[in-house]
Structure formats: structure tokens, C-alpha cells
Amino acid sequence: MTKAKQVQYLIIGNSAGGIGAVEAIREVDKAGAITIISDEPHPAYSRPLIAEYLAEGRPLESMLYRRADFYEKNEIQTLLGSRVERLDLGEQAVVMESGERVEWHKLLLATGGTPIVPPMEGSDLKGVFTFTALDDAKGIDQFLSGFEKTTPRALVIGGGLIGVSATQALEERGVAVCIVEMRDRVLNMILDEEASALEEEALKKAGVEIITDHTVAKIVGDSDGVVAEAILDDGRSVPCELVIVAIGVRPRTELVTGTEIEVNRGIVVDLQMATSVPDVYACGDVAEAYDFVYGENRLSPIWPNAYVGGRIAGFNMAGHPCDYPGGTAMNSSNYFGVDIVSAGLVMPPDDTYEVLSNQCDEYYRKVLLKDGLVVGLVFAGDIEKSGIIYNLMKDKVQVETFKQSLVADDFGLISLPEEIWRSHLEMPPAVD
Amino acid sequence: MTKKIYIKEAVCIGCHLCHVYCQQHRSQSKDLIKAFKKEPFPPVSGVRMEEKGPVAFSVRCQQCEDSPCVSACLTGALSRDGESGLVDVDLERCVGCWTCMLVCPFGAIKRDSRQSKMVKCDLCQGEDEPVCVVNCPNEALVCAESDGSPDDSEGKG
Ligand SMILES: Cc1cc2nc3c(=O)[nH]c(=O)nc-3n(C[C@H](O)[C@H](O)[C@H](O)COP(=O)(O)OP(=O)(O)OC[C@H]3O[C@@H](n4cnc5c(N)ncnc54)[C@H](O)[C@@H]3O)c2cc1C
């Protein structure tokens, strides 16, 4: 048996969370051996950009999250294209698919999410894809290149962020797309009704067909085993050659099932991003970390939270205690030319919440309050000052006395109490 | 040491010249009249004016030490230089997803919607002093080192 490899820090997952962690570790520990593992064969790339890859063949080099020399410069060993098969927590080791063992002092689980594919007849046909990794985009690209004379038609199951993102890429490729969304509107998880309506209008204008309140019952293939049509739950047939399953992503917790590591919907972590097992940390899409709007642990599968959570994990792993400030759901998009941002709650859960809104031709703004604190926002059109509101929410600033200005036409820093903008923008009194 | 531009609200009269000169600086011709009248796409200024009654000041990127925009950037286009503290954008890698905008406490990031790129103050790299500071008739803008005290940046995270 070959001798097990030993490292100070082992990171599983070479994406937003993993990179955040290694950057933090290297800020405070220049020497400790770091290995980062991923079953994807690529250096860390911006996952959201797989849509640009599909749309315009954006080369991998311009999708890289960090410069090509990142690993070398930071003395990080990589095991790419290798899957961790299981954890051996007792021995502080992981076992690779190849049988190789890697021993660690500190472990980070930044394993992200897995696309949900419901059991459905026909989901194994040629032409059915998910859309969460570069290799998915490559697969779709290759599949599309197989069509020489005809233009294929696509059915996207799920009108969430990933579905709409895939739709935009396909439309740019000249593929006609039909979105089937189970609920009554697209982007219903991240937008309110008004903003969803703006997005739907833009989608339809671009020629996208949207079927809401329905789902796909089965996919039917032709004699070569290639997708030919989808049958909806009401029996309707939608002819298509390509199906993208984009109904959601769930935490990729396979490595921790059956271990002592506490899992709820995701791996439960404390404010140091530590799991219930000593020396094991988690962050990103796989973790259930603190959400500052809800005041409790929650999944918030977005890129910035993965990166920040990764940094906090990294500092703690390297012996520099610090707390995660918390994250919350937050999204920004410009699909089909509509700029929309949202954060926190987008719909009031009950009538104890106050809703302020303002809609005109140029913009739509909505802010949700609870007890004088901002708990959510949706901005569309002119979104440049949305960050000011986001930070009032994050910093839990009492806005009762100036709340009406938050959605006003001339809203700005100047609308806030004077001491807030003065302390930020003016030179602090000289100190020595 | 991080440099940044501070305002002196007491002497700002809201003349907008900071905004105008920033736009000129970002234009192709670098000529005031041409930039505004002739260039097919007027450049986007990195400065925003705010005014209410007699109170006026301009807002631009504060080169925050904890730079939430850098942490939020989906593509790695934004970075903060360890030495100068300058928050810089690699426009090749910016795809205009606007995530930076959503987390900026100052609302200091602007959109170049035509090119789908973010626009922010870079303290006029290559110039001795930022053009807005040089051209402010009332010396209401100061480019100075910040001591990195908590007042200078949003709470560390
Ligand atoms: C199309 C698309 C668009 C998106 N758009 C946005 C957006 O606009 N804004 C936003 O904030 N977020 C967006 N997201 C979400 C964002 O990409 C994720 O939140 C982010 O990637 C999470 O990072 P992570 O590090 O937690 O995990 P991931 O990026 O999922 O990375 C985890 C890595 O770990 C690897 N791995 C897992 N298990 C193992 C194992 N056992 N062995 C080896 N390797 C393993 C995986 O293969 C993967 O490479 C988008 C996602 C997609 C797919």
C-alpha cells in the first residue's frame, strides 16, 4: 500500500468556497501545505459564466476565477479530475476514488450543489442535460453542433436562475426555447410578482415561450434514443430536441451522510463555519450557514456567500478566529437586458411587514421593512443605488424616520441621517 | 497605504465639475466639448452628485478595505491591490452582472449598459492626481491616505 499523503489543509471543492478559504489561509499561513481537490478537471472558473461559454464559446481562460498562476504562486497542490469517495473522520483522512488516501489536520467541505433531476421517464435520453458545470455547457454545445441543417428546439424545465440563464444562452445561439415552470411565474424564488412580470415580458419579447403552472410528465425519444418531445402533466406535447433540467440544486452532502457531521438541509455550521465535528469546516452551497435576515441558519446558494464563507472558514482553520457576518439570498441579473437586483425577503410573509414601493417607466423599487428595519429589496431598471439599501439591511440600521425616502426618486446617501454619510465620506479628524 | 477621495461637504456647491471632468477623462477624445457633443456614446462618469437644498456632495468608490464588491464579484474581475489598496476592475473579465452594485454601501458603482461593464473610480491611474480633485474649484475634494480606521471602511467581515 502506498503511503498516505499528508497535508495541513485539505479543501474539497475548487470553486468560490474553496478559493475563498485558500486565499484566507495564505494571508495568515504562508507555509502550511494546502491541497485542493475537485472532480471537475478545470482550474477554478466562474460557474455563472458557463452560460457565456454556451452562448458565445467564451474560452476557459477568460472564465477563470483567478489568474492561471494562482495555484503555483500560492503553493497550492491540486488534485483535479479526482473524486473523493469517502471521509474517514476517525483517522482524519479522505479516500479518493482511486483508493489513494489523503490525511489532513483541517478539512473544508466546499462541495457545492448537485442539480436535482426528478425521476422521470425519458430523463436518460440523448439530449437531456443539466446546467451547473462547464462540462454540461460543453456537452450541450457539442450536442447542438450535431444539428447542421435544422435549428433545434429546446425545452427548459424550471424558470429559476439557472433555467433563465440557460435560456438566454440558447436564444443567443438561435435555439428556440420553451420554459416550463411549475409555479405561476419565472424567477419566483428570487423576485416578487412585479419584477417577475418585467422579466417575463422581456423573455417573451425575445421569443421565449413560457408555460407556467405546469410540469413535464415525461420525455419521449425517437428511434435513435434522442429527445423528440416532452409531454406535460396535462397531456400536452411540446416538440423539442433538447431538454435542460433546471428545477434546482441541492447541497451535495453525499460525503457526510452516515458520518457524525450534522446535516439538516445542508451541512450545519456555526459562525466560524465549523461543522459539528472538530477540525471539519463547510461553506458555500453545501452548507447551512447564518442568514442575517432570517436570524438563523439557512441555505443561501449564491456565489458571494460561498466565497465569504470560505474566507471565514480559512481564517479559522489557520488558527485566526473570526466570525461569519452572515449572508442572505441576494441576486443580480440582466437577463434579456432587464437589470434586476433583489436581496433578503422579496415578498412579505404576513401583514406585520411593511412594503414600500415605487414604479415608473425607468425603474421599479420595493423595500420591505419589519419593525423599522430593512428585511428585503427588489430593484429593477435603475439599480445603481440598491447597494445603499442592502447595507442598511446588513447593518440593521433603523430607518423608520426616513423610510419614505428609500424608494423616492431622488434617493441617495443624502437621504440617510447626516452622521451616516458624513462619517463615511468626510475625512476623519486627524489622529496621531 | 490606501488612498481615497474625501469630500468636504461644507464647501461643495454642487457645481458638478467633478462629474464632468471624470466623464471627460473617461472619454475617447479627452476633449470636453467633443466628449459631450460629438462622441456617439457619452462616457459614463465614475462620480455621482447628490444634492438636497444647500447640501451637496459627490460620491465615488471609497476603495474600501474590506471591499465587499471584490468578495461578491462572480468572475474575479474585481481585485484589491495588497499594497496600494486600490480596488481595480479587469474589464476583460467583467460581464456586467452588477453583483458589485448590490453590495456597495455607497452606491458608487455605475453601469456602462452599452458595453455591459461596471464603471468605478480608479483614482485616475496614470495621472498625478485624480481629475475631479484637481478641477474642483472649491477644493471640496481631497485625495489622501486613509489610515484604514473603521471609519474609513465598512465593518470588517
Ligand atoms: C448557470 C448558473 C448561474 C449562476 N448564476 C449565479 C449568479 O448570477 N449569482 C450568484 O451569486 N450565484 C450564481 N450561481 C450559483 C453559484 O455558482 C454557486 O452558488 C457557487 O458556485 C457555489 O460555490 P461553492 O464553492 O459552494 O460550490 P460549487 O461551485 O458547486 O463547487 C463545488 C465543487 O466541488 C466539487 N466536488 C463536490 N464533491 C466532490 C467530491 N466528492 N470530490 C471531488 N470534488 C467534489 C464539485 O464538482 C465542484 O467543482 C449560478 C450557478 C449556475 C449553475
Short mmCIF file of N, CA and C in Angstrom, two decimals, chain A residues 45-49 52 58 61-67 303-304 307-308 311-312 315 323 325 330-334 339-343 377 381-388 390-391 394-395 410-416 418 421-429 431, chain B residues 4-10 44 48 50-52 55-60 62 66 68 70-78 90 92-99 101-111 113 116 142 144-145 147 149 151-157:
data_model
loop_
_atom_site.label_atom_id
_atom_site.label_comp_id
_atom_site.label_asym_id
_atom_site.label_seq_id
_atom_site.Cartn_x
_atom_site.Cartn_y
_atom_site.Cartn_z
N TYR A 45 -13.20 28.17 -12.13
CA TYR A 45 -13.78 29.07 -13.11
C TYR A 45 -15.06 29.64 -12.53
N SER A 46 -15.51 30.74 -13.12
CA SER A 46 -16.74 31.36 -12.65
C SER A 46 -17.92 30.54 -13.15
N ARG A 47 -18.57 29.86 -12.22
CA ARG A 47 -19.65 28.95 -12.62
C ARG A 47 -20.77 29.67 -13.39
N PRO A 48 -21.20 30.86 -12.93
CA PRO A 48 -22.26 31.53 -13.69
C PRO A 48 -21.89 31.76 -15.16
N LEU A 49 -20.59 31.80 -15.47
CA LEU A 49 -20.18 32.09 -16.84
C LEU A 49 -20.32 30.91 -17.80
N GLU A 52 -22.16 31.98 -20.69
CA GLU A 52 -21.43 32.70 -21.75
C GLU A 52 -20.63 31.71 -22.60
N ARG A 58 -17.20 31.42 -25.03
CA ARG A 58 -16.20 32.12 -24.21
C ARG A 58 -15.12 31.13 -23.78
N GLU A 61 -9.99 30.35 -20.57
CA GLU A 61 -9.03 31.32 -20.00
C GLU A 61 -9.74 32.58 -19.51
N SER A 62 -10.78 33.00 -20.19
CA SER A 62 -11.45 34.22 -19.72
C SER A 62 -12.64 33.91 -18.82
N MET A 63 -12.72 32.66 -18.39
CA MET A 63 -13.73 32.31 -17.38
C MET A 63 -13.07 32.03 -16.04
N LEU A 64 -11.74 32.03 -16.03
CA LEU A 64 -11.03 31.65 -14.80
C LEU A 64 -11.32 32.65 -13.69
N TYR A 65 -11.58 32.10 -12.50
CA TYR A 65 -11.91 32.95 -11.34
C TYR A 65 -10.65 33.63 -10.82
N ARG A 66 -9.53 32.93 -10.93
CA ARG A 66 -8.26 33.51 -10.54
C ARG A 66 -7.27 33.30 -11.68
N ARG A 67 -6.22 34.09 -11.70
CA ARG A 67 -5.27 34.01 -12.80
C ARG A 67 -4.65 32.62 -12.88
N TRP A 303 -22.98 32.69 -5.11
CA TRP A 303 -21.52 32.78 -5.23
C TRP A 303 -20.87 33.64 -4.13
N PRO A 304 -21.33 34.89 -3.91
CA PRO A 304 -20.64 35.72 -2.90
C PRO A 304 -20.65 35.09 -1.50
N TYR A 307 -17.98 32.43 -1.31
CA TYR A 307 -16.63 33.00 -1.21
C TYR A 307 -16.36 33.55 0.20
N VAL A 308 -17.29 34.35 0.71
CA VAL A 308 -17.08 34.96 2.03
C VAL A 308 -17.05 33.87 3.11
N ARG A 311 -13.75 32.22 3.06
CA ARG A 311 -12.70 33.02 3.71
C ARG A 311 -12.75 32.86 5.24
N ILE A 312 -13.95 32.93 5.78
CA ILE A 312 -14.08 32.81 7.24
C ILE A 312 -13.59 31.42 7.68
N PHE A 315 -9.72 31.37 7.61
CA PHE A 315 -9.07 32.04 8.75
C PHE A 315 -9.15 31.17 10.00
N ASP A 323 -15.59 35.55 12.98
CA ASP A 323 -16.97 35.14 12.78
C ASP A 323 -17.50 35.53 11.41
N PRO A 325 -20.09 37.14 9.17
CA PRO A 325 -21.09 38.19 9.42
C PRO A 325 -22.49 37.74 9.00
N MET A 330 -29.38 36.80 -2.31
CA MET A 330 -29.13 38.08 -2.97
C MET A 330 -28.79 37.77 -4.41
N ASN A 331 -29.45 38.43 -5.30
CA ASN A 331 -29.21 38.14 -6.71
C ASN A 331 -29.24 39.39 -7.55
N SER A 332 -28.46 39.34 -8.59
CA SER A 332 -28.40 40.44 -9.51
C SER A 332 -28.38 39.83 -10.89
N SER A 333 -29.15 40.39 -11.80
CA SER A 333 -29.14 39.79 -13.13
C SER A 333 -29.47 40.81 -14.18
N ASN A 334 -29.06 40.53 -15.39
CA ASN A 334 -29.52 41.37 -16.50
C ASN A 334 -29.91 40.50 -17.67
N ASP A 339 -32.22 44.87 -16.01
CA ASP A 339 -31.39 44.87 -14.81
C ASP A 339 -32.28 44.72 -13.59
N ILE A 340 -32.06 43.67 -12.83
CA ILE A 340 -32.86 43.44 -11.63
C ILE A 340 -31.95 42.97 -10.50
N VAL A 341 -32.13 43.54 -9.32
CA VAL A 341 -31.44 43.01 -8.15
C VAL A 341 -32.47 42.74 -7.06
N SER A 342 -32.15 41.77 -6.23
CA SER A 342 -33.03 41.51 -5.09
C SER A 342 -32.18 40.96 -3.97
N ALA A 343 -32.64 41.16 -2.74
CA ALA A 343 -31.91 40.62 -1.59
C ALA A 343 -32.86 40.47 -0.42
N LEU A 377 -35.33 43.74 -0.46
CA LEU A 377 -35.44 44.75 -1.51
C LEU A 377 -35.51 44.10 -2.87
N GLY A 381 -34.44 48.11 -13.31
CA GLY A 381 -34.16 49.31 -14.09
C GLY A 381 -32.95 50.00 -13.52
N ASP A 382 -33.15 51.17 -12.92
CA ASP A 382 -32.02 51.86 -12.30
C ASP A 382 -31.70 51.21 -10.95
N ILE A 383 -30.66 50.41 -10.93
CA ILE A 383 -30.34 49.62 -9.74
C ILE A 383 -29.09 50.12 -9.02
N GLU A 384 -28.51 51.25 -9.52
CA GLU A 384 -27.19 51.63 -9.04
C GLU A 384 -27.13 51.91 -7.54
N LYS A 385 -28.22 52.38 -6.96
CA LYS A 385 -28.16 52.72 -5.53
C LYS A 385 -28.74 51.64 -4.63
N SER A 386 -29.01 50.46 -5.22
CA SER A 386 -29.57 49.38 -4.41
C SER A 386 -28.63 48.96 -3.28
N GLY A 387 -27.33 49.12 -3.51
CA GLY A 387 -26.35 48.71 -2.50
C GLY A 387 -26.49 49.49 -1.20
N ILE A 388 -26.94 50.74 -1.31
CA ILE A 388 -27.11 51.55 -0.09
C ILE A 388 -28.18 50.89 0.78
N TYR A 390 -29.17 47.72 0.59
CA TYR A 390 -28.67 46.41 1.02
C TYR A 390 -27.84 46.56 2.30
N ASN A 391 -27.02 47.60 2.33
CA ASN A 391 -26.17 47.78 3.51
C ASN A 391 -26.93 48.28 4.73
N LYS A 394 -28.07 45.05 6.01
CA LYS A 394 -26.98 44.27 6.59
C LYS A 394 -26.54 44.85 7.94
N ASP A 395 -26.50 46.19 7.99
CA ASP A 395 -26.05 46.84 9.23
C ASP A 395 -27.19 47.06 10.23
N ASP A 410 -35.37 60.59 -5.77
CA ASP A 410 -34.05 61.18 -5.57
C ASP A 410 -33.29 60.50 -4.43
N PHE A 411 -33.61 59.25 -4.14
CA PHE A 411 -32.94 58.55 -3.05
C PHE A 411 -31.42 58.52 -3.27
N GLY A 412 -30.70 58.70 -2.19
CA GLY A 412 -29.25 58.59 -2.25
C GLY A 412 -28.70 58.56 -0.85
N LEU A 413 -27.38 58.62 -0.74
CA LEU A 413 -26.77 58.65 0.60
C LEU A 413 -27.29 59.86 1.37
N ILE A 414 -27.59 60.91 0.62
CA ILE A 414 -28.03 62.16 1.21
C ILE A 414 -29.38 62.01 1.92
N SER A 415 -30.12 60.96 1.57
CA SER A 415 -31.41 60.72 2.24
C SER A 415 -31.23 60.14 3.63
N LEU A 416 -30.04 59.64 3.91
CA LEU A 416 -29.80 58.99 5.20
C LEU A 416 -29.46 60.04 6.24
N GLU A 418 -27.56 62.43 8.52
CA GLU A 418 -26.30 63.08 8.18
C GLU A 418 -25.06 62.35 8.71
N TRP A 421 -23.67 59.48 6.32
CA TRP A 421 -22.85 59.80 5.14
C TRP A 421 -21.61 60.60 5.50
N ARG A 422 -21.74 61.49 6.50
CA ARG A 422 -20.54 62.26 6.89
C ARG A 422 -19.42 61.35 7.36
N SER A 423 -19.76 60.39 8.21
CA SER A 423 -18.70 59.55 8.77
C SER A 423 -18.07 58.69 7.69
N HIS A 424 -18.80 58.43 6.63
CA HIS A 424 -18.23 57.60 5.57
C HIS A 424 -17.46 58.40 4.53
N LEU A 425 -17.92 59.60 4.24
CA LEU A 425 -17.36 60.29 3.08
C LEU A 425 -16.39 61.41 3.43
N GLU A 426 -16.48 61.91 4.66
CA GLU A 426 -15.59 63.02 5.01
C GLU A 426 -14.32 62.50 5.65
N MET A 427 -13.27 63.30 5.58
CA MET A 427 -12.00 62.89 6.16
C MET A 427 -12.15 62.83 7.67
N PRO A 428 -11.72 61.72 8.28
CA PRO A 428 -11.83 61.68 9.74
C PRO A 428 -10.89 62.71 10.35
N PRO A 429 -11.23 63.23 11.52
CA PRO A 429 -10.35 64.20 12.16
C PRO A 429 -8.95 63.59 12.33
N VAL A 431 -5.64 62.06 13.43
CA VAL A 431 -5.24 61.31 14.62
C VAL A 431 -3.75 61.08 14.53
N LYS B 4 -7.67 57.50 -0.85
CA LYS B 4 -9.05 57.63 -1.30
C LYS B 4 -9.44 59.10 -1.36
N ILE B 5 -10.59 59.35 -1.97
CA ILE B 5 -11.03 60.74 -2.12
C ILE B 5 -12.09 61.04 -1.07
N TYR B 6 -11.81 62.07 -0.28
CA TYR B 6 -12.76 62.51 0.73
C TYR B 6 -13.49 63.75 0.24
N ILE B 7 -14.69 63.94 0.78
CA ILE B 7 -15.41 65.16 0.43
C ILE B 7 -15.32 66.16 1.57
N LYS B 8 -15.46 67.44 1.22
CA LYS B 8 -15.64 68.48 2.25
C LYS B 8 -16.98 69.12 1.92
N GLU B 9 -18.00 68.57 2.50
CA GLU B 9 -19.36 68.99 2.15
C GLU B 9 -19.56 70.49 2.38
N ALA B 10 -18.92 71.03 3.43
CA ALA B 10 -19.12 72.43 3.80
C ALA B 10 -18.79 73.40 2.67
N VAL B 44 -19.36 57.09 -19.34
CA VAL B 44 -20.05 57.05 -18.04
C VAL B 44 -19.08 57.55 -16.98
N ARG B 48 -20.94 60.36 -8.81
CA ARG B 48 -22.36 60.69 -8.76
C ARG B 48 -22.56 61.90 -7.85
N GLU B 50 -24.85 64.24 -5.41
CA GLU B 50 -26.05 64.20 -4.59
C GLU B 50 -26.31 65.60 -4.05
N GLU B 51 -27.56 66.02 -4.12
CA GLU B 51 -27.90 67.37 -3.68
C GLU B 51 -29.25 67.39 -3.01
N LYS B 52 -29.36 68.14 -1.96
CA LYS B 52 -30.66 68.35 -1.32
C LYS B 52 -30.59 69.70 -0.64
N VAL B 55 -27.30 71.30 0.78
CA VAL B 55 -26.32 70.23 0.99
C VAL B 55 -25.99 69.58 -0.34
N ALA B 56 -24.70 69.46 -0.62
CA ALA B 56 -24.29 68.82 -1.87
C ALA B 56 -22.96 68.12 -1.66
N PHE B 57 -22.80 67.00 -2.31
CA PHE B 57 -21.50 66.32 -2.33
C PHE B 57 -21.49 65.31 -3.46
N SER B 58 -20.30 64.87 -3.78
CA SER B 58 -20.20 63.85 -4.82
C SER B 58 -19.77 62.54 -4.18
N VAL B 59 -20.13 61.46 -4.84
CA VAL B 59 -19.84 60.13 -4.31
C VAL B 59 -19.09 59.33 -5.37
N ARG B 60 -18.06 58.64 -4.96
CA ARG B 60 -17.37 57.72 -5.85
C ARG B 60 -16.80 56.59 -5.01
N GLN B 62 -14.92 54.27 -2.67
CA GLN B 62 -14.12 54.63 -1.50
C GLN B 62 -12.97 53.66 -1.26
N ASP B 66 -12.36 46.42 3.26
CA ASP B 66 -12.94 45.08 3.19
C ASP B 66 -13.60 44.80 1.84
N PRO B 68 -16.42 44.85 -0.20
CA PRO B 68 -17.46 43.86 -0.43
C PRO B 68 -17.68 43.55 -1.92
N VAL B 70 -15.38 43.23 -4.17
CA VAL B 70 -14.39 42.24 -4.59
C VAL B 70 -14.85 40.84 -4.14
N SER B 71 -15.34 40.74 -2.90
CA SER B 71 -15.82 39.45 -2.41
C SER B 71 -17.02 38.95 -3.21
N ALA B 72 -17.83 39.89 -3.67
CA ALA B 72 -19.07 39.49 -4.35
C ALA B 72 -18.87 39.21 -5.82
N CYS B 73 -17.79 39.69 -6.39
CA CYS B 73 -17.58 39.59 -7.85
C CYS B 73 -17.64 38.14 -8.30
N LEU B 74 -18.53 37.86 -9.25
CA LEU B 74 -18.74 36.48 -9.68
C LEU B 74 -17.62 35.96 -10.56
N THR B 75 -16.90 36.87 -11.20
CA THR B 75 -15.96 36.40 -12.22
C THR B 75 -14.50 36.56 -11.81
N GLY B 76 -14.25 37.28 -10.74
CA GLY B 76 -12.86 37.55 -10.37
C GLY B 76 -12.33 38.79 -11.06
N ALA B 77 -13.22 39.56 -11.69
CA ALA B 77 -12.78 40.77 -12.39
C ALA B 77 -12.31 41.85 -11.41
N LEU B 78 -12.90 41.87 -10.22
CA LEU B 78 -12.53 42.88 -9.24
C LEU B 78 -11.46 42.34 -8.30
N ASP B 90 -10.78 44.41 -13.85
CA ASP B 90 -10.24 43.92 -15.11
C ASP B 90 -11.44 43.84 -16.06
N GLU B 92 -11.84 43.14 -19.05
CA GLU B 92 -11.96 41.95 -19.89
C GLU B 92 -12.83 40.89 -19.22
N ARG B 93 -12.72 40.84 -17.90
CA ARG B 93 -13.43 39.77 -17.18
C ARG B 93 -14.75 40.21 -16.57
N CYS B 94 -15.04 41.53 -16.63
CA CYS B 94 -16.33 42.00 -16.12
C CYS B 94 -17.39 41.66 -17.14
N VAL B 95 -18.49 41.03 -16.69
CA VAL B 95 -19.56 40.68 -17.63
C VAL B 95 -20.82 41.50 -17.36
N GLY B 96 -20.72 42.48 -16.46
CA GLY B 96 -21.89 43.31 -16.18
C GLY B 96 -23.00 42.56 -15.49
N CYS B 97 -22.65 41.75 -14.50
CA CYS B 97 -23.71 41.03 -13.76
C CYS B 97 -24.28 41.91 -12.66
N TRP B 98 -23.56 42.98 -12.32
CA TRP B 98 -24.00 44.00 -11.35
C TRP B 98 -24.09 43.51 -9.91
N THR B 99 -23.46 42.40 -9.60
CA THR B 99 -23.49 41.93 -8.21
C THR B 99 -22.74 42.91 -7.31
N MET B 101 -22.69 46.07 -7.54
CA MET B 101 -23.58 47.19 -7.26
C MET B 101 -24.48 46.94 -6.05
N LEU B 102 -24.93 45.72 -5.99
CA LEU B 102 -25.88 45.35 -4.94
C LEU B 102 -25.24 45.37 -3.55
N VAL B 103 -23.93 45.23 -3.47
CA VAL B 103 -23.29 45.20 -2.15
C VAL B 103 -22.52 46.47 -1.83
N CYS B 104 -22.46 47.43 -2.75
CA CYS B 104 -21.67 48.64 -2.50
C CYS B 104 -22.41 49.56 -1.53
N PRO B 105 -21.83 49.84 -0.36
CA PRO B 105 -22.52 50.66 0.64
C PRO B 105 -22.71 52.10 0.19
N PHE B 106 -22.00 52.51 -0.85
CA PHE B 106 -22.08 53.90 -1.31
C PHE B 106 -22.90 54.05 -2.58
N GLY B 107 -23.30 52.94 -3.15
CA GLY B 107 -23.97 53.03 -4.46
C GLY B 107 -23.03 53.70 -5.44
N ALA B 108 -21.74 53.39 -5.30
CA ALA B 108 -20.72 54.12 -6.05
C ALA B 108 -20.36 53.48 -7.38
N ILE B 109 -20.99 52.35 -7.68
CA ILE B 109 -20.65 51.67 -8.92
C ILE B 109 -21.70 51.99 -9.97
N LYS B 110 -21.24 52.32 -11.15
CA LYS B 110 -22.17 52.72 -12.21
C LYS B 110 -22.17 51.69 -13.33
N ARG B 111 -23.18 51.81 -14.17
CA ARG B 111 -23.30 50.85 -15.27
C ARG B 111 -22.94 51.49 -16.60
N SER B 113 -24.11 50.36 -19.60
CA SER B 113 -25.03 49.33 -20.08
C SER B 113 -24.75 48.94 -21.52
N SER B 116 -21.98 46.65 -21.19
CA SER B 116 -22.19 45.67 -20.13
C SER B 116 -20.97 45.55 -19.23
N VAL B 142 -10.56 65.98 -1.52
CA VAL B 142 -9.18 65.76 -1.07
C VAL B 142 -8.84 64.31 -1.35
N ALA B 144 -6.39 61.62 -0.21
CA ALA B 144 -5.45 61.46 0.89
C ALA B 144 -5.35 60.00 1.29
N GLU B 145 -4.29 59.71 2.00
CA GLU B 145 -4.14 58.36 2.52
C GLU B 145 -5.19 58.16 3.61
N ASP B 147 -6.17 56.00 6.99
CA ASP B 147 -5.40 55.23 7.97
C ASP B 147 -6.02 53.85 8.20
N SER B 149 -8.73 53.14 9.43
CA SER B 149 -9.51 53.02 10.65
C SER B 149 -10.94 52.62 10.29
N ASP B 151 -13.67 53.82 10.55
CA ASP B 151 -14.47 54.87 9.94
C ASP B 151 -14.29 54.92 8.43
N ASP B 152 -13.14 54.43 8.00
CA ASP B 152 -12.81 54.55 6.59
C ASP B 152 -13.41 53.47 5.72
N SER B 153 -13.77 52.40 6.35
CA SER B 153 -14.34 51.34 5.53
C SER B 153 -15.48 50.73 6.31
N GLU B 154 -16.31 50.02 5.58
CA GLU B 154 -17.42 49.35 6.24
C GLU B 154 -16.88 48.30 7.19
N GLY B 155 -17.67 47.93 8.17
CA GLY B 155 -17.25 46.95 9.18
C GLY B 155 -16.54 45.77 8.56
N LYS B 156 -15.47 45.37 9.16
CA LYS B 156 -14.71 44.24 8.61
C LYS B 156 -15.57 42.98 8.60
N GLY B 157 -15.41 42.17 7.59
CA GLY B 157 -16.21 40.96 7.54
C GLY B 157 -15.39 39.76 7.18
#
